[in-house]
CSV table of C-alpha atoms in Angstrom, one decimal:
chain,number,residue,atom,x,y,z
S,4,MET,CA,-50.4,-72.1,65.6
S,5,THR,CA,-46.8,-73.1,66.3
S,6,ASP,CA,-45.1,-76.3,65.1
S,7,HIS,CA,-45.1,-77.4,68.8
S,8,LEU,CA,-48.9,-76.8,69.2
S,9,ASN,CA,-49.6,-78.4,66.0
S,10,TRP,CA,-47.8,-81.6,66.8
S,11,SER,CA,-49.2,-81.7,70.4
S,12,ALA,CA,-52.8,-81.4,68.8
S,13,VAL,CA,-52.0,-84.3,66.2
S,14,SER,CA,-50.6,-86.5,68.9
S,15,MET,CA,-53.5,-86.0,71.2
S,16,TYR,CA,-56.1,-86.7,68.6
S,17,CYS,CA,-54.1,-89.8,67.5
S,18,GLN,CA,-54.1,-90.9,71.1
S,19,MET,CA,-57.8,-90.5,71.3
S,20,GLY,CA,-58.3,-92.7,68.3
S,21,VAL,CA,-59.2,-89.8,66.0
S,22,ARG,CA,-58.1,-90.3,62.3
S,23,VAL,CA,-56.5,-87.0,61.2
S,24,PHE,CA,-55.0,-85.7,58.0
S,25,PRO,CA,-53.4,-82.3,57.1
S,26,LEU,CA,-55.2,-79.4,55.3
S,27,VAL,CA,-53.9,-76.4,53.5
S,28,HIS,CA,-53.3,-73.8,56.4
S,29,GLY,CA,-56.6,-72.0,57.2
S,30,THR,CA,-58.9,-73.9,54.7
S,31,LYS,CA,-60.8,-77.1,54.4
S,32,VAL,CA,-58.6,-78.3,51.4
S,33,PRO,CA,-56.6,-81.5,51.9
S,34,LEU,CA,-52.8,-80.7,51.7
S,35,LEU,CA,-51.7,-83.9,50.2
S,36,SER,CA,-52.6,-85.2,46.7
S,37,GLY,CA,-54.7,-88.3,46.3
S,38,ASN,CA,-57.7,-89.4,48.3
S,39,TRP,CA,-57.5,-87.7,51.8
S,40,LYS,CA,-59.0,-91.0,53.3
S,41,ASP,CA,-55.7,-92.7,52.3
S,42,HIS,CA,-53.7,-90.2,54.4
S,43,ALA,CA,-56.1,-90.1,57.5
S,44,THR,CA,-54.5,-92.0,60.4
S,45,SER,CA,-54.8,-92.3,64.2
S,46,ASP,CA,-51.3,-93.8,64.3
S,47,THR,CA,-48.9,-91.1,65.7
S,48,ALA,CA,-45.9,-92.6,63.9
S,49,LYS,CA,-47.7,-92.5,60.4
S,50,ALA,CA,-48.8,-88.9,61.3
S,51,LEU,CA,-45.2,-87.8,61.5
S,52,GLN,CA,-44.8,-89.1,58.0
S,53,VAL,CA,-48.1,-87.8,56.7
S,54,PHE,CA,-48.0,-84.1,58.2
S,55,PRO,CA,-45.2,-81.9,56.8
S,56,ALA,CA,-42.3,-81.0,59.2
S,57,ASN,CA,-42.8,-77.3,58.7
S,58,GLY,CA,-46.0,-77.2,60.8
S,59,HIS,CA,-47.8,-74.8,58.4
S,60,TRP,CA,-51.0,-76.7,58.0
S,61,SER,CA,-54.2,-77.2,59.7
S,62,ILE,CA,-55.7,-80.5,61.2
S,63,ALA,CA,-58.7,-82.3,59.8
S,64,ALA,CA,-60.6,-85.0,61.5
S,65,SER,CA,-62.1,-88.0,59.5
S,66,LEU,CA,-65.8,-88.1,60.5
S,67,GLY,CA,-68.6,-90.6,59.8
S,68,PRO,CA,-70.1,-93.6,61.5
S,69,ASP,CA,-67.0,-95.3,62.5
S,70,SER,CA,-65.4,-92.2,64.0
S,71,ARG,CA,-67.9,-92.1,66.7
S,72,ILE,CA,-67.7,-88.1,66.6
S,73,CYS,CA,-70.5,-85.7,66.2
S,74,ASP,CA,-69.5,-82.6,64.3
S,75,VAL,CA,-71.7,-79.5,65.1
S,76,GLU,CA,-71.1,-76.3,63.0
S,77,VAL,CA,-72.8,-73.3,64.6
S,78,ASP,CA,-73.3,-70.9,61.8
S,79,SER,CA,-75.1,-68.0,63.5
S,80,GLU,CA,-74.2,-65.9,66.5
S,81,LYS,CA,-77.7,-66.3,67.8
S,82,LEU,CA,-77.5,-70.1,67.9
S,83,ARG,CA,-74.0,-69.8,69.4
S,84,GLN,CA,-75.3,-67.6,72.2
S,85,ALA,CA,-78.2,-69.9,72.8
S,86,LEU,CA,-76.1,-73.0,73.1
S,87,GLY,CA,-73.6,-71.2,75.4
S,88,GLY,CA,-71.2,-73.7,76.9
S,89,ARG,CA,-73.4,-76.7,76.4
S,90,VAL,CA,-71.7,-78.1,73.3
S,91,ARG,CA,-68.0,-78.5,73.2
S,92,TRP,CA,-66.0,-78.3,70.1
S,93,MET,CA,-65.2,-81.9,70.4
S,94,VAL,CA,-66.0,-84.7,72.7
S,95,ALA,CA,-63.9,-87.9,72.8
S,96,ALA,CA,-65.8,-91.1,72.2
S,97,GLY,CA,-67.6,-92.1,75.3
S,98,ALA,CA,-66.7,-89.0,77.3
S,99,PRO,CA,-69.6,-87.2,79.0
S,100,LEU,CA,-70.6,-83.7,78.0
């Protein structure tokens, strides 16, 4: 993902109220030291400080009851095919499927 697309995605998630934080590119490992919860933010200005300028990172969303986000990981091709297009990768709080 290019720097421009990374920043566009971070900005979009922040505008939707999703608390995001950076991961080591291509992993589920938090990029910054300390507790990732301290770095998670939905404030675009803070995200500019938290996410490194080089754009070489992945984006994580802080989930849980307060996030109003349901995370569905489809681990088998059979289930993925059965679900088809019925489940989107992310649905903004309150948005219809």
